[in-house]
Amino acid sequence: MPDIENSESLSGVLEKIVYYNEENHYLIGQLKGGDDNKDTITITGKLPEVQCGETLELKGSWTNHPKFGTQFQVTSFRSTLPASVYGIRKYLGSGLIPGIGKTYANKIVDHFGEATLDVISNYSKRLREVPGIGRERAASIKNAWDEQQIYREVMIFLQTHNVSNSQCIRLVKKYGARTIQTLREDPYVLIRDIDGIGFLTADKIAHNLGIPSNSDTRINAGLYHTLKEAGEEGHTCLPSESLLNKTQELLKLESDEIKTSLDALLASRELIRVEEQFVQLPQHERSERRIAESLWGINQHASSLPPIKKDLAVEWFEEKAGFQLAESQSQAILEGLSHKVSIITGGPGTGKTTLLKGLVSILKAKKVKVLLASPTGRAAKRLAQATGGYAQTVHRMLGYDPAKGGFLNNENSPLNAEYVIVDEASMLDSYLASALFAAIPYQAHLLLVGDSDQLPSVGAGNVLADLIACKLFRVTRLEFVYRQSKGSEISTIAHSVLKGAVKTGEIINQPDQVPDGAEFVFIKTPDPETLPDTLTHLVKNILPQRLPPDWLSDLQVLAPLHRGTAGTQNLNQVMQAALNPRKDKISAGYQEFRTGDRVIQIRNNYDKNVFNGDVGQISELDTEKGVLSVDFEGRIIEYKKSELYELQLAYTISIHKSQGSEYPVVIIPLLKQHFIMLERNLVYTGITRGKKCVILIGQVEAFAMAVRNRKTQLRYTQLVSRLEEKIQSA
């Protein structure tokens, strides 16, 4: 460690950047003492966003590296823009400003000399004096220069707080020239406005700015953060006592101080009290109230369907299809035709697909305007194939207008539909469900189809389970398993999991023992550390010999957790190295992206029209510009370096992210170290993603732990209460 008390000072021009990590800002560079001094000094340390040509005033200490010799280890620094012609030429030629490469940097500096930076900052119209620079290029250079200067100031302001490049860029895009002023006034806006920046980072900045630990600003931010974290865990509200306790643990303050702030926020309606003992963020309260109002309106309004002789319609479909429906399937169709809002729930192989095909066939024969949708693209594609109709994602069906910041279809501009069918409805969170239900005209029918035993939505809410629990809508449960083809063993074991029975299929000790055409296999690993190597050997060398090629093209590894030996982060890196060892790459944090990589979108991006859970493949990347393109089933979407935080490698994805998708082959690593996530519905959801083959890999004891743990995490929501209010007020 450098001796801070006895630190030395050093100054000079940054001549060369040898290495720079964009996430933690660690730099190895060469510092030059002056224009005429040809000797350079190696410097190391965290120096965010410095550029070649800048003058650096450094504090730190000298160290002796065993391989690279004497270095100056930086503990703090101050940077000033270059004043000499040499420094300015170096600075502008670094590619820092779009529109100024080395050629134009030389032309501009040759023309303006030491006044160059002053001209760009204050007299940018004069840039047109340089041959080749017209009005548009001059304006573009000026805009890029201003944005870069703001960005640089923000980076230096936040240099000690581990705020990443991409987060800083988003801050500057949101607040522009007021970024630093905004942070000085209320650093806790970071929590609300920038994904990935938590309370502790904002709190550290606030402390450094001298904001008292018991200030209203800090306590309000703590309460907001606690409710926001609860939302990320699936809750749309928290009991008041739990909110106070969690916030007190976060802030380390007296409960009376926190309660006073909470009462003030409730009085001003910045937070919402529900049923005396619960507290909600306003956005969750709006979503649940909107769901209740929309479904109540649909359910009470007269149907616009033409007259249908329902029993005869079912017989017509059976004759057309050439087989007879089971009684539960026929009943589900009759319920869907008879009730304005209805729900069908059941596991794999219980006949949901067949009865949906029957219902859609009947409605189309009656010229009914049917809309089919699902939360994910994969599920929508599967729904279209099953029913023979056109299906799309919920987001695309509603249409998003970036200029207005909302969906095009809503209460005021409803969908053109008489019957709406939504598959994989267990994935609907409160926000998306509220937008969807509000856009359905009151005269239309709504059918929700999903497996209530699967994991609930990734986002806040427990919509499908709550709608079943409220007993206001007609629910048909499909329980008998009809599927008796490839994949039937998967259905059998999945249903045994729901009953708490530990059935693993065939247990083997080596990947080489996987039988040809396997349906369900458990590969034991001797210890957690061997699992990644076993997995890559299985995928790269064994399965191509054992399973049909068309199964393997869409193989997916599903992990319970993100971290750890068998978490998504580690397995993605291991599998990328084994399956895609290309040299071209763009680094973003702990990830490297290469051409050909499978990637997943992890945030809704309405501007790009790509959404959380969309999976694509990197089709092209430009390492110099830091830009890559992703092919999402024929749609090519470009990502800038600052947008790469929206992507993750997808050789392995979480079981939560896999909801709504099916894959020919699914591999699930299970270790006892996953105990915090090992629940029955998690393993059930993972297994039911497999269509032809499921391979569990790891420790049999971990599988048994999951099957026996039927305690699904309770989600605090208020949707049932909102629906009960509508009944009582009717």
XYZ file of C-alpha atoms in Angstrom, residues 115-527:
413
model
C -5.579 28.828 -28.764
C -7.155 25.619 -30.155
C -9.110 24.529 -27.087
C -10.303 28.084 -26.396
C -11.564 28.292 -29.985
C -13.477 24.995 -29.704
C -14.983 25.999 -26.347
C -15.885 29.619 -27.023
C -15.553 30.428 -30.726
C -16.499 27.165 -32.427
C -17.715 28.920 -35.612
C -14.059 29.688 -36.344
C -13.451 25.963 -36.874
C -14.849 26.534 -40.370
C -11.623 28.387 -41.162
C -9.929 24.970 -41.291
C -10.144 23.371 -44.781
C -12.621 20.475 -44.804
C -14.672 21.625 -41.793
C -18.106 22.912 -42.726
C -21.034 24.121 -40.664
C -22.336 20.636 -39.709
C -18.929 19.240 -38.756
C -18.117 22.361 -36.717
C -21.428 22.087 -34.834
C -20.909 18.362 -34.273
C -17.389 18.962 -32.884
C -18.689 21.678 -30.553
C -21.554 19.501 -29.228
C -19.273 16.508 -28.705
C -16.698 18.723 -26.975
C -19.275 20.176 -24.559
C -20.689 16.746 -23.706
C -17.202 15.332 -23.214
C -16.239 18.168 -20.871
C -19.339 17.638 -18.736
C -18.731 13.889 -18.727
C -15.086 14.398 -17.736
C -16.030 16.715 -14.860
C -18.612 14.224 -13.596
C -16.122 11.348 -13.789
C -13.558 13.301 -11.759
C -16.256 14.369 -9.276
C -17.257 10.710 -8.781
C -13.764 9.217 -9.134
C -13.617 7.785 -5.597
C -17.077 6.232 -5.620
C -16.754 3.264 -8.009
C -19.370 4.638 -10.387
C -18.878 2.938 -13.757
C -18.381 4.564 -17.156
C -21.797 3.522 -18.421
C -23.520 4.844 -15.294
C -21.762 8.215 -15.656
C -22.795 8.448 -19.295
C -26.427 7.839 -18.310
C -26.170 10.521 -15.632
C -24.845 13.064 -18.123
C -27.512 12.119 -20.673
C -30.229 12.658 -18.068
C -28.997 15.822 -16.344
C -26.571 17.340 -18.880
C -24.725 20.423 -17.651
C -26.645 20.266 -14.335
C -25.275 16.823 -13.407
C -22.820 17.898 -10.715
C -25.214 20.529 -9.353
C -27.963 17.898 -9.129
C -25.676 15.477 -7.303
C -24.591 18.167 -4.852
C -28.217 19.040 -4.090
C -29.413 15.439 -3.704
C -27.009 12.561 -4.460
C -29.801 10.110 -3.646
C -31.388 10.776 -7.056
C -28.853 8.197 -8.245
C -30.911 5.458 -6.597
C -34.082 6.469 -8.392
C -32.637 7.344 -11.790
C -29.654 5.091 -12.521
C -29.877 1.291 -12.533
C -27.006 -0.411 -10.765
C -26.228 2.419 -8.318
C -27.392 1.432 -4.866
C -27.997 3.242 -1.629
C -24.501 2.666 -0.238
C -22.798 4.432 -3.168
C -25.192 7.396 -3.019
C -24.844 7.486 0.764
C -21.062 7.655 0.554
C -21.257 10.597 -1.860
C -23.761 12.316 0.443
C -21.461 11.806 3.427
C -18.514 13.313 1.529
C -20.710 16.312 0.642
C -21.523 16.840 4.301
C -25.195 15.786 4.283
C -26.128 14.822 7.901
C -26.891 11.169 8.586
C -30.284 12.066 10.115
C -31.342 14.502 7.394
C -34.838 14.160 5.919
C -33.224 13.721 2.492
C -31.263 10.665 3.655
C -34.121 9.078 5.602
C -36.579 9.578 2.727
C -34.059 8.017 0.351
C -33.627 5.062 2.724
C -37.383 4.422 2.843
C -37.643 4.705 -0.938
C -34.665 2.374 -1.414
C -36.136 -0.248 0.933
C -39.427 -0.264 -0.992
C -37.611 -0.311 -4.330
C -35.540 -3.318 -3.213
C -38.735 -5.027 -2.084
C -40.142 -4.439 -5.569
C -37.070 -6.089 -7.084
C -37.820 -9.100 -4.868
C -41.399 -9.209 -6.213
C -43.327 -7.284 -3.539
C -45.630 -4.412 -4.453
C -45.849 -3.308 -0.808
C -44.358 -3.979 2.628
C -45.873 -4.129 6.105
C -45.127 -0.833 7.887
C -43.230 -2.577 10.662
C -41.042 -4.468 8.179
C -40.372 -1.256 6.229
C -39.313 0.584 9.390
C -37.094 -2.278 10.595
C -35.344 -2.739 7.237
C -34.799 1.007 6.851
C -33.482 1.296 10.411
C -31.007 -1.512 9.695
C -29.914 0.317 6.531
C -29.580 3.809 8.049
C -28.441 2.894 11.588
C -30.756 5.544 13.066
C -33.395 5.624 15.791
C -36.768 4.237 14.716
C -38.605 7.370 15.904
C -36.688 9.538 13.408
C -37.559 7.159 10.570
C -41.212 6.910 11.597
C -41.516 10.704 11.598
C -40.212 10.868 8.028
C -42.465 7.984 6.965
C -45.552 9.734 8.378
C -44.624 12.892 6.466
C -44.220 10.975 3.194
C -47.569 9.229 3.733
C -49.275 12.556 4.496
C -47.940 14.061 1.258
C -48.903 10.893 -0.710
C -45.296 10.416 -1.832
C -45.802 6.969 -0.328
C -49.185 5.242 -0.072
C -50.658 3.591 3.045
C -52.863 0.572 2.344
C -55.129 -1.169 4.872
C -53.399 0.620 7.741
C -50.476 -1.823 7.987
C -48.985 -1.753 4.444
C -46.987 0.877 2.522
C -46.604 1.105 -1.275
C -44.696 3.149 -3.797
C -47.190 5.210 -5.839
C -46.333 3.383 -9.073
C -47.252 0.001 -7.571
C -50.478 1.408 -6.132
C -51.419 2.828 -9.555
C -50.665 -0.463 -11.323
C -52.753 -2.635 -8.994
C -55.663 -0.181 -8.922
C -55.562 0.008 -12.737
C -55.614 -3.809 -13.016
C -58.638 -4.052 -10.729
C -60.561 -1.301 -12.524
C -59.814 -2.721 -15.987
C -60.742 -6.325 -15.169
C -63.862 -5.231 -13.303
C -64.932 -3.177 -16.323
C -64.337 -6.053 -18.746
C -66.093 -8.566 -16.510
C -69.208 -6.410 -16.025
C -69.609 -5.286 -19.636
C -71.718 -7.172 -22.176
C -69.886 -9.401 -24.664
C -69.462 -8.375 -28.296
C -69.122 -11.984 -29.515
C -71.653 -13.175 -32.108
C -74.098 -15.925 -31.034
C -72.207 -19.228 -30.678
C -73.801 -22.621 -30.039
C -70.995 -23.618 -27.740
C -71.483 -27.407 -27.474
C -71.934 -27.719 -31.229
C -68.839 -25.538 -31.781
C -66.719 -27.920 -29.688
C -68.085 -30.909 -31.651
C -67.303 -29.051 -34.900
C -63.672 -28.619 -33.865
C -63.345 -32.264 -32.770
C -64.652 -33.427 -36.147
C -62.310 -31.029 -37.949
C -59.307 -32.081 -35.849
C -60.065 -35.793 -36.070
C -59.980 -36.530 -32.338
C -62.095 -36.043 -29.244
C -61.145 -33.533 -26.567
C -60.978 -34.585 -22.940
C -63.813 -33.363 -20.755
C -61.571 -30.816 -18.979
C -60.418 -29.424 -22.332
C -63.959 -29.102 -23.659
C -65.017 -27.468 -20.413
C -62.170 -24.935 -20.667
C -63.333 -23.917 -24.176
C -66.935 -23.579 -22.993
C -65.843 -21.442 -20.031
C -63.739 -19.234 -22.309
C -66.715 -18.641 -24.599
C -69.153 -18.064 -21.723
C -67.211 -15.752 -19.401
C -65.712 -12.338 -20.087
C -62.573 -13.013 -18.038
C -61.364 -16.578 -17.566
C -58.177 -18.385 -16.583
C -56.733 -21.736 -17.637
C -53.900 -23.165 -15.561
C -52.010 -26.433 -15.848
C -48.563 -27.933 -16.193
C -46.752 -29.391 -19.221
C -48.604 -32.033 -21.202
C -52.024 -31.227 -19.713
C -53.568 -30.174 -23.018
C -53.430 -26.360 -22.911
C -52.075 -26.147 -26.464
C -54.786 -28.391 -27.925
C -57.696 -26.571 -26.339
C -56.259 -23.169 -27.368
C -56.122 -24.388 -30.946
C -59.762 -25.429 -30.628
C -60.865 -22.122 -29.125
C -59.037 -20.037 -31.743
C -60.456 -22.196 -34.559
C -64.003 -21.645 -33.284
C -63.514 -17.881 -32.881
C -61.962 -17.510 -36.345
C -64.815 -19.484 -37.899
C -67.163 -16.922 -36.334
C -65.066 -14.030 -37.753
C -64.140 -12.859 -34.255
C -61.207 -10.425 -34.038
C -58.711 -12.441 -31.922
C -55.414 -11.117 -30.575
C -52.787 -13.559 -29.282
C -49.907 -12.434 -27.084
C -47.286 -13.589 -24.620
C -44.706 -11.760 -22.477
C -41.738 -13.171 -24.447
C -40.920 -13.567 -28.118
C -40.265 -17.297 -27.813
C -43.587 -17.924 -26.100
C -45.409 -15.801 -28.691
C -43.809 -17.795 -31.501
C -44.842 -21.051 -29.838
C -48.400 -19.759 -29.342
C -48.639 -18.858 -33.029
C -47.431 -22.321 -34.085
C -49.868 -24.027 -31.709
C -52.981 -22.096 -32.715
C -52.249 -21.295 -36.354
C -52.845 -17.607 -35.620
C -50.621 -14.547 -35.446
C -49.112 -13.941 -32.010
C -46.787 -11.239 -30.705
C -45.243 -10.072 -27.471
C -47.396 -7.985 -25.144
C -45.022 -5.030 -25.583
C -45.257 -5.095 -29.357
C -49.011 -5.591 -29.323
C -49.447 -2.489 -27.152
C -46.876 -0.507 -29.156
C -44.482 1.877 -27.459
C -43.942 5.504 -28.445
C -40.542 6.729 -27.138
C -41.535 10.342 -27.816
C -44.582 10.069 -25.544
C -42.930 7.693 -23.092
C -45.876 5.282 -23.063
C -47.833 2.617 -24.928
C -49.865 3.643 -27.967
C -52.757 1.382 -26.939
C -54.330 2.252 -23.591
C -57.668 3.227 -21.977
C -58.078 6.101 -24.407
C -56.956 4.162 -27.466
C -57.911 0.515 -26.885
C -56.877 -2.484 -28.932
C -58.998 -3.496 -31.917
C -60.040 -6.816 -30.425
C -63.070 -8.881 -29.453
C -61.088 -11.669 -27.789
C -57.592 -11.459 -26.261
C -55.609 -14.575 -25.295
C -52.440 -14.201 -23.233
C -50.217 -17.257 -22.810
C -47.547 -17.680 -20.092
C -49.556 -15.298 -17.922
C -47.548 -16.239 -14.802
C -44.849 -13.931 -16.210
C -47.027 -10.807 -16.121
C -45.845 -8.354 -13.481
C -48.098 -5.604 -12.136
C -46.817 -2.879 -14.466
C -47.168 -4.862 -17.712
C -50.479 -6.422 -16.655
C -51.925 -2.994 -15.854
C -50.913 -1.627 -19.258
C -52.293 -4.707 -21.045
C -55.649 -4.949 -19.253
C -56.254 -1.200 -19.561
C -55.877 -1.463 -23.352
C -58.507 -4.211 -23.718
C -61.927 -2.811 -24.676
C -64.650 -3.554 -22.114
C -66.763 -5.503 -24.621
C -63.930 -7.955 -25.374
C -63.172 -11.270 -23.679
C -59.862 -11.959 -21.922
C -58.372 -15.426 -21.443
C -55.216 -15.848 -19.356
C -53.305 -19.108 -19.777
C -50.434 -20.108 -17.533
C -48.927 -22.525 -15.076
C -49.581 -21.244 -11.558
C -46.988 -23.687 -10.164
C -44.177 -21.932 -12.020
C -42.121 -19.111 -10.576
C -43.981 -15.806 -10.393
C -42.969 -12.829 -12.539
C -39.465 -11.388 -12.373
C -40.982 -7.943 -11.793
C -43.109 -6.847 -8.850
C -46.461 -8.539 -8.370
C -48.029 -11.993 -8.369
C -50.749 -11.281 -10.885
C -51.841 -14.739 -12.078
C -51.836 -16.254 -8.576
C -53.726 -13.235 -7.193
C -56.383 -13.414 -9.931
C -56.891 -17.096 -9.197
C -57.005 -16.453 -5.431
C -59.588 -13.666 -5.631
C -62.256 -16.130 -6.894
C -63.831 -13.409 -9.046
C -62.989 -15.046 -12.387
C -63.709 -18.494 -13.793
C -60.660 -20.781 -13.408
C -60.159 -24.125 -15.179
C -57.412 -26.370 -13.789
C -55.909 -28.998 -16.114
C -54.234 -31.792 -14.173
C -54.218 -34.977 -16.269
C -51.035 -35.467 -18.332
C -51.832 -36.456 -21.938
C -48.389 -36.154 -23.480
C -47.052 -39.623 -24.346
C -44.316 -38.810 -26.839
C -40.754 -37.549 -26.648
C -40.595 -35.484 -23.529
C -43.231 -37.503 -21.616
C -40.619 -38.500 -19.021
C -39.975 -34.793 -18.503
C -43.684 -34.189 -17.809
C -43.859 -37.182 -15.455
C -40.861 -36.075 -13.399
C -42.018 -32.437 -13.396
C -45.371 -33.451 -11.916
C -43.659 -35.718 -9.380
C -41.628 -32.677 -8.279
C -44.888 -30.826 -7.563
C -45.978 -33.733 -5.365
C -42.677 -33.670 -3.464
C -41.350 -36.933 -4.898
C -37.589 -37.068 -5.574
C -37.413 -38.757 -8.991
C -34.190 -38.075 -10.850
C -34.419 -40.306 -13.868
C -31.241 -42.226 -14.690
C -28.257 -41.294 -12.475
C -24.782 -41.527 -14.064
C -21.275 -40.557 -12.962
C -19.707 -39.336 -16.226
C -20.944 -37.335 -19.244
C -19.670 -40.202 -21.436
C -22.461 -42.380 -19.977
C -25.292 -40.216 -21.360
C -27.403 -42.646 -23.443
C -28.356 -41.952 -27.048
C -31.610 -39.999 -27.310
C -31.703 -39.392 -23.555
C -34.830 -37.729 -22.148
C -33.976 -37.202 -18.482
C -30.561 -37.833 -16.912
C -28.756 -36.790 -13.723
C -24.953 -36.530 -13.928
C -23.325 -36.602 -10.495
C -20.217 -34.493 -9.959
C -17.765 -35.338 -7.148
C -17.454 -31.704 -6.009
